PDB file of N, CA and C in Angstrom:
ATOM      1  N   MET D   1       0.784  -1.467  -0.575  1.00 92.00           N
ATOM      2  CA  MET D   1       0.233  -0.086   0.176  1.00 92.00           C
ATOM      3  C   MET D   1       0.499   1.081  -0.422  1.00 92.00           C
ATOM      4  N   ILE D   2       0.767   2.596  -1.050  1.00 93.00           N
ATOM      5  CA  ILE D   2       1.021   3.606  -0.558  1.00 93.00           C
ATOM      6  C   ILE D   2       0.150   4.830  -0.564  1.00 93.00           C
ATOM      7  N   SER D   3       0.842   6.005   0.118  1.00 91.00           N
ATOM      8  CA  SER D   3      -0.025   6.568   0.587  1.00 91.00           C
ATOM      9  C   SER D   3       0.726   7.882   0.506  1.00 91.00           C
ATOM     10  N   PHE D   4       0.326   9.308   0.434  1.00 92.00           N
ATOM     11  CA  PHE D   4       1.072  10.319   0.186  1.00 92.00           C
ATOM     12  C   PHE D   4       0.811  11.525   1.062  1.00 92.00           C
ATOM     13  N   ALA D   5       1.361  11.391   1.735  1.00 87.00           N
ATOM     14  CA  ALA D   5       0.974  12.810   3.175  1.00 87.00           C
ATOM     15  C   ALA D   5       1.647  13.638   3.249  1.00 87.00           C
ATOM     16  N   PHE D   6       1.350  14.932   2.183  1.00 88.00           N
ATOM     17  CA  PHE D   6       2.363  16.147   2.710  1.00 88.00           C
ATOM     18  C   PHE D   6       2.929  16.687   3.660  1.00 88.00           C
ATOM     19  N   ASN D   7       4.300  17.113   4.182  1.00 86.00           N
ATOM     20  CA  ASN D   7       4.618  16.959   5.441  1.00 86.00           C
ATOM     21  C   ASN D   7       4.931  18.692   5.107  1.00 86.00           C
ATOM     22  N   LEU D   8       4.741  19.125   5.751  1.00 85.00           N
ATOM     23  CA  LEU D   8       5.466  20.573   5.795  1.00 85.00           C
ATOM     24  C   LEU D   8       6.467  21.397   5.907  1.00 85.00           C
ATOM     25  N   SER D   9       6.569  20.413   6.981  1.00 83.00           N
ATOM     26  CA  SER D   9       7.947  21.452   7.955  1.00 83.00           C
ATOM     27  C   SER D   9       8.922  20.466   6.663  1.00 83.00           C
ATOM     28  N   LEU D  10       8.893  19.508   6.569  1.00 86.00           N
ATOM     29  CA  LEU D  10       9.755  18.116   5.514  1.00 86.00           C
ATOM     30  C   LEU D  10      10.474  19.215   4.165  1.00 86.00           C
ATOM     31  N   LEU D  11       9.180  19.725   3.572  1.00 89.00           N
ATOM     32  CA  LEU D  11       9.090  20.622   2.699  1.00 89.00           C
ATOM     33  C   LEU D  11      10.281  21.713   2.986  1.00 89.00           C
ATOM     34  N   LEU D  12       9.663  22.175   4.092  1.00 88.00           N
ATOM     35  CA  LEU D  12      10.356  23.387   4.755  1.00 88.00           C
ATOM     36  C   LEU D  12      12.218  23.527   4.877  1.00 88.00           C
ATOM     37  N   TRP D  13      12.004  22.070   5.126  1.00 88.00           N
ATOM     38  CA  TRP D  13      13.346  22.129   5.800  1.00 88.00           C
ATOM     39  C   TRP D  13      14.302  21.924   3.867  1.00 88.00           C
ATOM     40  N   LEU D  14      14.202  20.992   3.024  1.00 90.00           N
ATOM     41  CA  LEU D  14      14.546  20.932   2.559  1.00 90.00           C
ATOM     42  C   LEU D  14      14.459  22.450   1.485  1.00 90.00           C
ATOM     43  N   LEU D  15      13.895  23.330   1.567  1.00 91.00           N
ATOM     44  CA  LEU D  15      13.545  24.360   0.781  1.00 91.00           C
ATOM     45  C   LEU D  15      15.004  24.998   1.327  1.00 91.00           C
ATOM     46  N   ILE D  16      15.425  25.074   3.004  1.00 90.00           N
ATOM     47  CA  ILE D  16      16.168  26.003   3.940  1.00 90.00           C
ATOM     48  C   ILE D  16      17.056  25.219   3.005  1.00 90.00           C
ATOM     49  N   ALA D  17      17.607  24.192   2.855  1.00 90.00           N
ATOM     50  CA  ALA D  17      18.642  23.242   2.828  1.00 90.00           C
ATOM     51  C   ALA D  17      19.399  23.398   1.700  1.00 90.00           C
ATOM     52  N   VAL D  18      18.690  24.086   0.644  1.00 90.00           N
ATOM     53  CA  VAL D  18      18.531  24.350  -1.158  1.00 90.00           C
ATOM     54  C   VAL D  18      19.049  26.060  -1.129  1.00 90.00           C
ATOM     55  N   ILE D  19      18.583  26.879   0.071  1.00 91.00           N
ATOM     56  CA  ILE D  19      19.163  27.948   0.272  1.00 91.00           C
ATOM     57  C   ILE D  19      20.092  28.400   0.709  1.00 91.00           C
ATOM     58  N   LEU D  20      20.398  27.653   1.808  1.00 90.00           N
ATOM     59  CA  LEU D  20      21.401  27.958   2.994  1.00 90.00           C
ATOM     60  C   LEU D  20      22.951  28.001   2.018  1.00 90.00           C
ATOM     61  N   PRO D  21      23.295  28.077   1.278  1.00 89.00           N
ATOM     62  CA  PRO D  21      24.374  28.246   1.258  1.00 89.00           C
ATOM     63  C   PRO D  21      24.445  30.087   0.932  1.00 89.00           C
ATOM     64  N   ILE D  22      23.458  30.092  -0.003  1.00 89.00           N
ATOM     65  CA  ILE D  22      23.298  31.397  -0.036  1.00 89.00           C
ATOM     66  C   ILE D  22      23.184  32.439   0.675  1.00 89.00           C
ATOM     67  N   LEU D  23      22.551  32.241   1.807  1.00 88.00           N
ATOM     68  CA  LEU D  23      22.501  33.149   3.241  1.00 88.00           C
ATOM     69  C   LEU D  23      24.160  33.244   3.472  1.00 88.00           C
ATOM     70  N   VAL D  24      24.797  31.788   3.695  1.00 88.00           N
ATOM     71  CA  VAL D  24      26.101  31.890   3.899  1.00 88.00           C
ATOM     72  C   VAL D  24      26.815  33.130   3.181  1.00 88.00           C
ATOM     73  N   GLY D  25      26.356  33.008   2.343  1.00 85.00           N
ATOM     74  CA  GLY D  25      27.514  33.947   0.728  1.00 85.00           C
ATOM     75  C   GLY D  25      26.609  35.622   1.529  1.00 85.00           C
ATOM     76  N   LEU D  26      25.426  35.426   1.880  1.00 86.00           N
ATOM     77  CA  LEU D  26      25.146  37.155   2.617  1.00 86.00           C
ATOM     78  C   LEU D  26      25.612  37.351   3.581  1.00 86.00           C
ATOM     79  N   VAL D  27      25.896  37.112   4.694  1.00 84.00           N
ATOM     80  CA  VAL D  27      26.702  37.342   6.165  1.00 84.00           C
ATOM     81  C   VAL D  27      27.851  37.386   6.191  1.00 84.00           C
ATOM     82  N   THR D  28      28.392  36.615   4.330  1.00 83.00           N
ATOM     83  CA  THR D  28      30.122  36.700   4.906  1.00 83.00           C
ATOM     84  C   THR D  28      30.843  37.766   3.222  1.00 83.00           C
ATOM     85  N   THR D  29      31.517  37.635   3.724  1.00 82.00           N
ATOM     86  CA  THR D  29      32.731  38.539   2.962  1.00 82.00           C
ATOM     87  C   THR D  29      33.463  37.977   2.353  1.00 82.00           C
ATOM     88  N   LYS D  30      33.506  38.273   0.629  1.00 80.00           N
ATOM     89  CA  LYS D  30      35.174  37.285   0.095  1.00 80.00           C
ATOM     90  C   LYS D  30      36.334  36.739   1.070  1.00 80.00           C
ATOM     91  N   GLU D  31      36.599  37.594   1.426  1.00 83.00           N
ATOM     92  CA  GLU D  31      37.766  37.440   2.242  1.00 83.00           C
ATOM     93  C   GLU D  31      37.461  36.344   3.868  1.00 83.00           C
ATOM     94  N   THR D  32      35.925  36.269   4.012  1.00 84.00           N
ATOM     95  CA  THR D  32      35.616  35.470   4.894  1.00 84.00           C
ATOM     96  C   THR D  32      36.961  33.757   4.627  1.00 84.00           C
ATOM     97  N   SER D  33      37.567  32.975   5.547  1.00 87.00           N
ATOM     98  CA  SER D  33      37.895  32.024   5.771  1.00 87.00           C
ATOM     99  C   SER D  33      37.025  30.616   4.977  1.00 87.00           C
ATOM    100  N   PRO D  34      37.366  30.038   3.929  1.00 86.00           N
ATOM    101  CA  PRO D  34      36.235  28.613   3.726  1.00 86.00           C
ATOM    102  C   PRO D  34      35.668  27.597   4.960  1.00 86.00           C
ATOM    103  N   GLY D  35      36.565  27.365   6.136  1.00 87.00           N
ATOM    104  CA  GLY D  35      35.924  26.628   6.982  1.00 87.00           C
ATOM    105  C   GLY D  35      35.646  27.657   8.069  1.00 87.00           C
ATOM    106  N   ARG D  36      35.491  29.454   8.006  1.00 88.00           N
ATOM    107  CA  ARG D  36      34.602  29.472   8.657  1.00 88.00           C
ATOM    108  C   ARG D  36      33.463  29.850   8.125  1.00 88.00           C
ATOM    109  N   LYS D  37      33.469  29.697   6.795  1.00 87.00           N
ATOM    110  CA  LYS D  37      32.162  29.560   5.908  1.00 87.00           C
ATOM    111  C   LYS D  37      31.589  28.102   6.423  1.00 87.00           C
ATOM    112  N   ALA D  38      32.595  27.081   5.954  1.00 88.00           N
ATOM    113  CA  ALA D  38      31.829  26.227   6.655  1.00 88.00           C
ATOM    114  C   ALA D  38      30.866  25.332   7.656  1.00 88.00           C
ATOM    115  N   ILE D  39      31.651  26.098   8.864  1.00 90.00           N
ATOM    116  CA  ILE D  39      31.194  26.437  10.509  1.00 90.00           C
ATOM    117  C   ILE D  39      29.529  27.160  10.032  1.00 90.00           C
ATOM    118  N   TYR D  40      29.799  28.326   9.352  1.00 89.00           N
ATOM    119  CA  TYR D  40      28.206  29.062   9.659  1.00 89.00           C
ATOM    120  C   TYR D  40      27.592  28.018   8.826  1.00 89.00           C
ATOM    121  N   LEU D  41      27.889  27.612   7.955  1.00 90.00           N
ATOM    122  CA  LEU D  41      27.279  26.583   7.302  1.00 90.00           C
ATOM    123  C   LEU D  41      26.484  25.358   8.262  1.00 90.00           C
ATOM    124  N   ALA D  42      27.285  24.706   9.060  1.00 91.00           N
ATOM    125  CA  ALA D  42      27.076  23.189   9.914  1.00 91.00           C
ATOM    126  C   ALA D  42      26.167  24.265  10.535  1.00 91.00           C
ATOM    127  N   ALA D  43      26.389  25.016  11.159  1.00 92.00           N
ATOM    128  CA  ALA D  43      25.663  26.045  12.217  1.00 92.00           C
ATOM    129  C   ALA D  43      23.503  25.506  11.517  1.00 92.00           C
ATOM    130  N   LEU D  44      23.660  26.597  10.910  1.00 91.00           N
ATOM    131  CA  LEU D  44      22.804  26.783  10.492  1.00 91.00           C
ATOM    132  C   LEU D  44      22.302  25.721  10.220  1.00 91.00           C
ATOM    133  N   ALA D  45      22.434  24.909   9.034  1.00 91.00           N
ATOM    134  CA  ALA D  45      21.777  23.519   9.052  1.00 91.00           C
ATOM    135  C   ALA D  45      21.611  22.845  10.048  1.00 91.00           C
ATOM    136  N   LEU D  46      22.254  23.081  10.802  1.00 92.00           N
ATOM    137  CA  LEU D  46      21.157  21.742  12.543  1.00 92.00           C
ATOM    138  C   LEU D  46      21.115  23.282  12.925  1.00 92.00           C
ATOM    139  N   VAL D  47      20.350  23.769  12.613  1.00 92.00           N
ATOM    140  CA  VAL D  47      19.335  25.050  13.323  1.00 92.00           C
ATOM    141  C   VAL D  47      17.755  24.354  13.084  1.00 92.00           C
ATOM    142  N   ALA D  48      18.297  24.544  10.780  1.00 91.00           N
ATOM    143  CA  ALA D  48      17.265  24.006  10.208  1.00 91.00           C
ATOM    144  C   ALA D  48      16.436  22.489  10.652  1.00 91.00           C
ATOM    145  N   GLY D  49      17.444  21.657  10.787  1.00 91.00           N
ATOM    146  CA  GLY D  49      17.169  20.844  11.015  1.00 91.00           C
ATOM    147  C   GLY D  49      16.271  20.238  12.148  1.00 91.00           C
ATOM    148  N   LEU D  50      16.749  20.855  13.403  1.00 93.00           N
ATOM    149  CA  LEU D  50      16.687  20.597  14.645  1.00 93.00           C
ATOM    150  C   LEU D  50      15.429  21.118  14.693  1.00 93.00           C
ATOM    151  N   LEU D  51      14.509  22.564  14.020  1.00 92.00           N
ATOM    152  CA  LEU D  51      13.520  23.512  13.578  1.00 92.00           C
ATOM    153  C   LEU D  51      12.798  22.554  12.958  1.00 92.00           C
ATOM    154  N   ALA D  52      12.852  22.210  12.112  1.00 90.00           N
ATOM    155  CA  ALA D  52      12.056  21.201  11.660  1.00 90.00           C
ATOM    156  C   ALA D  52      11.536  19.799  11.910  1.00 90.00           C
ATOM    157  N   GLN D  53      12.962  19.430  13.056  1.00 91.00           N
ATOM    158  CA  GLN D  53      11.911  18.739  13.708  1.00 91.00           C
ATOM    159  C   GLN D  53      11.075  19.106  14.236  1.00 91.00           C
ATOM    160  N   LEU D  54      11.257  20.045  15.467  1.00 92.00           N
ATOM    161  CA  LEU D  54      10.159  20.702  16.275  1.00 92.00           C
ATOM    162  C   LEU D  54       8.518  20.862  15.588  1.00 92.00           C
ATOM    163  N   LEU D  55       8.817  21.449  14.431  1.00 90.00           N
ATOM    164  CA  LEU D  55       7.894  21.934  13.631  1.00 90.00           C
ATOM    165  C   LEU D  55       7.105  20.427  13.296  1.00 90.00           C
ATOM    166  N   ALA D  56       7.631  19.935  13.542  1.00 89.00           N
ATOM    167  CA  ALA D  56       6.676  18.490  12.726  1.00 89.00           C
ATOM    168  C   ALA D  56       6.069  17.808  14.026  1.00 89.00           C
ATOM    169  N   ALA D  57       7.071  18.004  15.062  1.00 92.00           N
ATOM    170  CA  ALA D  57       6.177  17.292  16.622  1.00 92.00           C
ATOM    171  C   ALA D  57       4.920  18.309  17.465  1.00 92.00           C
ATOM    172  N   ILE D  58       5.398  18.930  17.070  1.00 93.00           N
ATOM    173  CA  ILE D  58       4.707  20.448  17.430  1.00 93.00           C
ATOM    174  C   ILE D  58       2.959  19.841  16.656  1.00 93.00           C
ATOM    175  N   GLN D  59       2.747  20.168  14.800  1.00 89.00           N
ATOM    176  CA  GLN D  59       2.075  19.121  14.024  1.00 89.00           C
ATOM    177  C   GLN D  59       0.982  18.850  14.399  1.00 89.00           C
ATOM    178  N   ALA D  60       2.260  17.036  14.727  1.00 90.00           N
ATOM    179  CA  ALA D  60       1.849  15.895  15.144  1.00 90.00           C
ATOM    180  C   ALA D  60       1.471  15.786  16.574  1.00 90.00           C
ATOM    181  N   GLY D  61       1.441  16.790  17.136  1.00 94.00           N
ATOM    182  CA  GLY D  61       1.372  16.509  18.377  1.00 94.00           C
ATOM    183  C   GLY D  61       1.629  15.773  19.197  1.00 94.00           C
ATOM    184  N   VAL D  62       3.384  14.941  18.910  1.00 95.00           N
ATOM    185  CA  VAL D  62       3.833  13.887  19.400  1.00 95.00           C
ATOM    186  C   VAL D  62       5.125  14.441  20.263  1.00 95.00           C
ATOM    187  N   THR D  63       5.445  13.915  20.681  1.00 96.00           N
ATOM    188  CA  THR D  63       7.526  14.081  21.373  1.00 96.00           C
ATOM    189  C   THR D  63       7.960  14.328  20.844  1.00 96.00           C
ATOM    190  N   TYR D  64       9.145  15.310  20.822  1.00 95.00           N
ATOM    191  CA  TYR D  64      10.053  15.824  20.078  1.00 95.00           C
ATOM    192  C   TYR D  64      11.153  14.987  19.708  1.00 95.00           C
ATOM    193  N   ASP D  65      11.945  14.119  18.907  1.00 94.00           N
ATOM    194  CA  ASP D  65      12.725  13.440  18.472  1.00 94.00           C
ATOM    195  C   ASP D  65      14.256  13.833  17.775  1.00 94.00           C
ATOM    196  N   LEU D  66      14.942  14.285  18.767  1.00 95.00           N
ATOM    197  CA  LEU D  66      15.968  15.026  19.075  1.00 95.00           C
ATOM    198  C   LEU D  66      16.689  14.785  18.267  1.00 95.00           C
ATOM    199  N   PHE D  67      16.925  12.533  17.395  1.00 95.00           N
ATOM    200  CA  PHE D  67      17.919  11.850  16.624  1.00 95.00           C
ATOM    201  C   PHE D  67      17.484  12.278  15.578  1.00 95.00           C
ATOM    202  N   THR D  68      16.601  12.614  15.415  1.00 92.00           N
ATOM    203  CA  THR D  68      15.494  12.860  14.560  1.00 92.00           C
ATOM    204  C   THR D  68      15.849  14.150  13.458  1.00 92.00           C
ATOM    205  N   GLY D  69      15.982  15.276  14.519  1.00 92.00           N
ATOM    206  CA  GLY D  69      16.471  16.691  14.017  1.00 92.00           C
ATOM    207  C   GLY D  69      18.215  16.646  13.763  1.00 92.00           C
ATOM    208  N   LEU D  70      18.795  15.540  14.409  1.00 94.00           N
ATOM    209  CA  LEU D  70      20.934  15.730  14.292  1.00 94.00           C
ATOM    210  C   LEU D  70      20.234  15.336  12.940  1.00 94.00           C
ATOM    211  N   ILE D  71      20.066  14.231  12.072  1.00 94.00           N
ATOM    212  CA  ILE D  71      20.029  13.914  11.364  1.00 94.00           C
ATOM    213  C   ILE D  71      19.336  14.884  10.259  1.00 94.00           C
ATOM    214  N   GLN D  72      18.340  15.137  10.521  1.00 92.00           N
ATOM    215  CA  GLN D  72      18.188  16.632   9.707  1.00 92.00           C
ATOM    216  C   GLN D  72      18.770  17.409   9.312  1.00 92.00           C
ATOM    217  N   GLY D  73      19.210  17.615  10.870  1.00 92.00           N
ATOM    218  CA  GLY D  73      20.579  18.897  10.085  1.00 92.00           C
ATOM    219  C   GLY D  73      21.941  18.131   9.573  1.00 92.00           C
ATOM    220  N   LEU D  74      22.219  17.315   9.663  1.00 93.00           N
ATOM    221  CA  LEU D  74      23.300  16.275   9.286  1.00 93.00           C
ATOM    222  C   LEU D  74      22.815  16.658   7.772  1.00 93.00           C
ATOM    223  N   GLY D  75      21.617  16.109   7.393  1.00 92.00           N
ATOM    224  CA  GLY D  75      21.001  15.875   5.754  1.00 92.00           C
ATOM    225  C   GLY D  75      21.182  17.396   5.515  1.00 92.00           C
ATOM    226  N   ALA D  76      20.854  18.419   5.736  1.00 91.00           N
ATOM    227  CA  ALA D  76      20.789  19.504   5.669  1.00 91.00           C
ATOM    228  C   ALA D  76      22.552  19.927   5.638  1.00 91.00           C
ATOM    229  N   PHE D  77      23.201  19.705   6.003  1.00 92.00           N
ATOM    230  CA  PHE D  77      24.497  19.909   5.767  1.00 92.00           C
ATOM    231  C   PHE D  77      25.159  19.402   4.781  1.00 92.00           C
ATOM    232  N   LEU D  78      24.566  18.609   4.183  1.00 92.00           N
ATOM    233  CA  LEU D  78      24.672  17.725   2.884  1.00 92.00           C
ATOM    234  C   LEU D  78      24.323  18.317   1.645  1.00 92.00           C
ATOM    235  N   ILE D  79      23.476  17.713   2.128  1.00 91.00           N
ATOM    236  CA  ILE D  79      22.580  19.106   0.640  1.00 91.00           C
ATOM    237  C   ILE D  79      23.402  20.003   0.713  1.00 91.00           C
ATOM    238  N   ALA D  80      23.478  21.268   1.596  1.00 89.00           N
ATOM    239  CA  ALA D  80      24.195  22.394   1.430  1.00 89.00           C
ATOM    240  C   ALA D  80      25.235  22.404   0.210  1.00 89.00           C
ATOM    241  N   VAL D  81      25.942  21.461   0.924  1.00 88.00           N
ATOM    242  CA  VAL D  81      27.689  21.507   0.104  1.00 88.00           C
ATOM    243  C   VAL D  81      27.456  20.907  -0.794  1.00 88.00           C
ATOM    244  N   ALA D  82      26.715  20.400  -1.488  1.00 89.00           N
ATOM    245  CA  ALA D  82      26.738  19.926  -2.534  1.00 89.00           C
ATOM    246  C   ALA D  82      26.212  20.499  -3.748  1.00 89.00           C
ATOM    247  N   LEU D  83      25.048  21.758  -3.004  1.00 87.00           N
ATOM    248  CA  LEU D  83      24.493  22.746  -4.347  1.00 87.00           C
ATOM    249  C   LEU D  83      25.373  23.563  -3.991  1.00 87.00           C
ATOM    250  N   HIS D  84      25.951  23.795  -3.377  1.00 85.00           N
ATOM    251  CA  HIS D  84      27.171  24.928  -2.884  1.00 85.00           C
ATOM    252  C   HIS D  84      28.538  24.910  -4.022  1.00 85.00           C
ATOM    253  N   PHE D  85      28.682  23.334  -4.712  1.00 86.00           N
ATOM    254  CA  PHE D  85      29.497  23.117  -5.592  1.00 86.00           C
ATOM    255  C   PHE D  85      29.478  22.472  -6.114  1.00 86.00           C
ATOM    256  N   GLY D  86      28.152  22.024  -6.364  1.00 87.00           N
ATOM    257  CA  GLY D  86      27.226  21.743  -8.115  1.00 87.00           C
ATOM    258  C   GLY D  86      26.450  22.631  -8.745  1.00 87.00           C
ATOM    259  N   LEU D  87      26.241  23.967  -7.914  1.00 86.00           N
ATOM    260  CA  LEU D  87      25.239  24.369  -8.946  1.00 86.00           C
ATOM    261  C   LEU D  87      25.353  26.202  -8.384  1.00 86.00           C
ATOM    262  N   TRP D  88      25.164  26.454  -7.802  1.00 84.00           N
ATOM    263  CA  TRP D  88      26.106  27.962  -6.582  1.00 84.00           C
ATOM    264  C   TRP D  88      27.037  28.864  -6.874  1.00 84.00           C
ATOM    265  N   LYS D  89      28.032  27.490  -6.487  1.00 83.00           N
ATOM    266  CA  LYS D  89      29.014  28.067  -7.152  1.00 83.00           C
ATOM    267  C   LYS D  89      29.425  27.747  -8.403  1.00 83.00           C
ATOM    268  N   PRO D  90      29.189  27.473  -9.693  1.00 87.00           N
ATOM    269  CA  PRO D  90      29.472  27.372 -10.829  1.00 87.00           C
ATOM    270  C   PRO D  90      28.543  28.017 -11.535  1.00 87.00           C
ATOM    271  N   THR D  91      27.779  27.981 -11.144  1.00 89.00           N
ATOM    272  CA  THR D  91      26.737  29.315 -11.713  1.00 89.00           C
ATOM    273  C   THR D  91      26.702  30.954 -11.808  1.00 89.00           C
ATOM    274  N   GLY D  92      28.083  31.023 -10.462  1.00 86.00           N
ATOM    275  CA  GLY D  92      28.385  32.268 -10.226  1.00 86.00           C
ATOM    276  C   GLY D  92      27.347  32.616  -8.875  1.00 86.00           C
ATOM    277  N   VAL D  93      26.015  32.315  -8.737  1.00 85.00           N
ATOM    278  CA  VAL D  93      25.183  32.664  -7.520  1.00 85.00           C
ATOM    279  C   VAL D  93      25.654  32.782  -6.203  1.00 85.00           C
ATOM    280  N   ALA D  94      26.953  31.677  -5.682  1.00 81.00           N
ATOM    281  CA  ALA D  94      27.335  32.327  -4.411  1.00 81.00           C
ATOM    282  C   ALA D  94      28.108  33.090  -4.747  1.00 81.00           C
ATOM    283  N   GLY D  95      29.092  33.522  -5.415  1.00 80.00           N
ATOM    284  CA  GLY D  95      30.052  34.359  -6.153  1.00 80.00           C
ATOM    285  C   GLY D  95      28.999  36.481  -5.784  1.00 80.00           C
ATOM    286  N   ALA D  96      27.919  36.184  -6.979  1.00 85.00           N
ATOM    287  CA  ALA D  96      26.707  37.676  -6.176  1.00 85.00           C
ATOM    288  C   ALA D  96      26.633  37.453  -4.814  1.00 85.00           C
ATOM    289  N   ALA D  97      26.386  36.668  -4.207  1.00 82.00           N
ATOM    290  CA  ALA D  97      25.395  36.345  -2.941  1.00 82.00           C
ATOM    291  C   ALA D  97      26.503  36.879  -2.204  1.00 82.00           C
ATOM    292  N   GLN D  98      27.427  37.162  -2.414  1.00 80.00           N
ATOM    293  CA  GLN D  98      28.522  37.965  -0.972  1.00 80.00           C
ATOM    294  C   GLN D  98      29.093  39.645  -1.826  1.00 80.00           C
ATOM    295  N   THR D  99      28.578  39.647  -2.875  1.00 82.00           N
ATOM    296  CA  THR D  99      29.646  40.735  -3.655  1.00 82.00           C
ATOM    297  C   THR D  99      27.584  42.027  -3.278  1.00 82.00           C
ATOM    298  N   PHE D 100      26.926  40.939  -3.233  1.00 79.00           N
ATOM    299  CA  PHE D 100      25.133  41.709  -2.870  1.00 79.00           C
ATOM    300  C   PHE D 100      25.449  42.480  -1.853  1.00 79.00           C
ATOM    301  N   GLY D 101      25.868  44.223  -2.142  1.00 60.00           N
ATOM    302  CA  GLY D 101      24.860  44.940  -1.040  1.00 60.00           C
ATOM    303  C   GLY D 101      26.146  45.567  -0.061  1.00 60.00           C
ATOM    304  N   ALA D 102      27.520  44.763  -1.130  1.00 62.00           N
ATOM    305  CA  ALA D 102      28.869  45.865  -0.853  1.00 62.00           C
ATOM    306  C   ALA D 102      28.900  47.147  -1.287  1.00 62.00           C
ATOM    307  N   THR D 103      29.651  48.295  -1.201  1.00 55.00           N
ATOM    308  CA  THR D 103      29.893  49.164  -1.087  1.00 55.00           C
ATOM    309  C   THR D 103      30.762  49.279  -2.152  1.00 55.00           C
ATOM    310  N   SER D 104      31.635  50.820  -3.162  1.00 49.00           N
ATOM    311  CA  SER D 104      32.156  50.549  -3.191  1.00 49.00           C
ATOM    312  C   SER D 104      33.712  50.769  -2.920  1.00 49.00           C
ATOM    313  N   THR D 105      33.688  50.781  -1.749  1.00 50.00           N
ATOM    314  CA  THR D 105      35.267  51.339  -0.689  1.00 50.00           C
ATOM    315  C   THR D 105      35.425  49.643  -0.401  1.00 50.00           C
ATOM    316  N   ASP D 106      34.407  48.567   0.020  1.00 53.00           N
ATOM    317  CA  ASP D 106      34.287  47.223   0.295  1.00 53.00           C
ATOM    318  C   ASP D 106      35.072  46.988  -0.756  1.00 53.00           C
ATOM    319  N   ALA D 107      34.531  46.962  -2.742  1.00 52.00           N
ATOM    320  CA  ALA D 107      35.427  46.717  -3.513  1.00 52.00           C
ATOM    321  C   ALA D 107      36.779  46.793  -3.796  1.00 52.00           C
ATOM    322  N   ALA D 108      36.903  48.182  -3.478  1.00 52.00           N
ATOM    323  CA  ALA D 108      38.504  48.673  -3.932  1.00 52.00           C
ATOM    324  C   ALA D 108      39.104  47.627  -2.309  1.00 52.00           C
ATOM    325  N   HIS D 109      38.961  47.529  -1.645  1.00 54.00           N
ATOM    326  CA  HIS D 109      39.275  47.358  -0.132  1.00 54.00           C
ATOM    327  C   HIS D 109      39.903  45.654  -0.991  1.00 54.00           C
ATOM    328  N   ALA D 110      39.158  44.689  -1.547  1.00 53.00           N
ATOM    329  CA  ALA D 110      39.121  43.745  -2.344  1.00 53.00           C
ATOM    330  C   ALA D 110      40.269  43.639  -3.136  1.00 53.00           C
ATOM    331  N   ALA D 111      40.556  44.491  -3.363  1.00 49.00           N
ATOM    332  CA  ALA D 111      40.965  44.683  -4.902  1.00 49.00           C
ATOM    333  C   ALA D 111      42.340  44.708  -4.754  1.00 49.00           C
TER     334      ALA D 111
END
């Protein structure tokens, strides 16, 4: 037997995982080390996973499952890293996010 149950929290989690690399690009500069960007991405992914599971638990009226939240956080991180290197970086979206809102003095310092 097969069922199709729409899950809003899971859909939101997936959408957030897809845009996490862009969000990290918006809050960092080109001078920010790749290691620091990875830490920011991991932290945001963990928060996204934990909050998605919290939303699911609240909607279903069940006990919060920390293990599922942690696994969703890991999944969000892996999806975000894959999309960063497979889609956002090659198409230039990652670079554009880092220059978004930069002033001409920021560009002069970067040169």
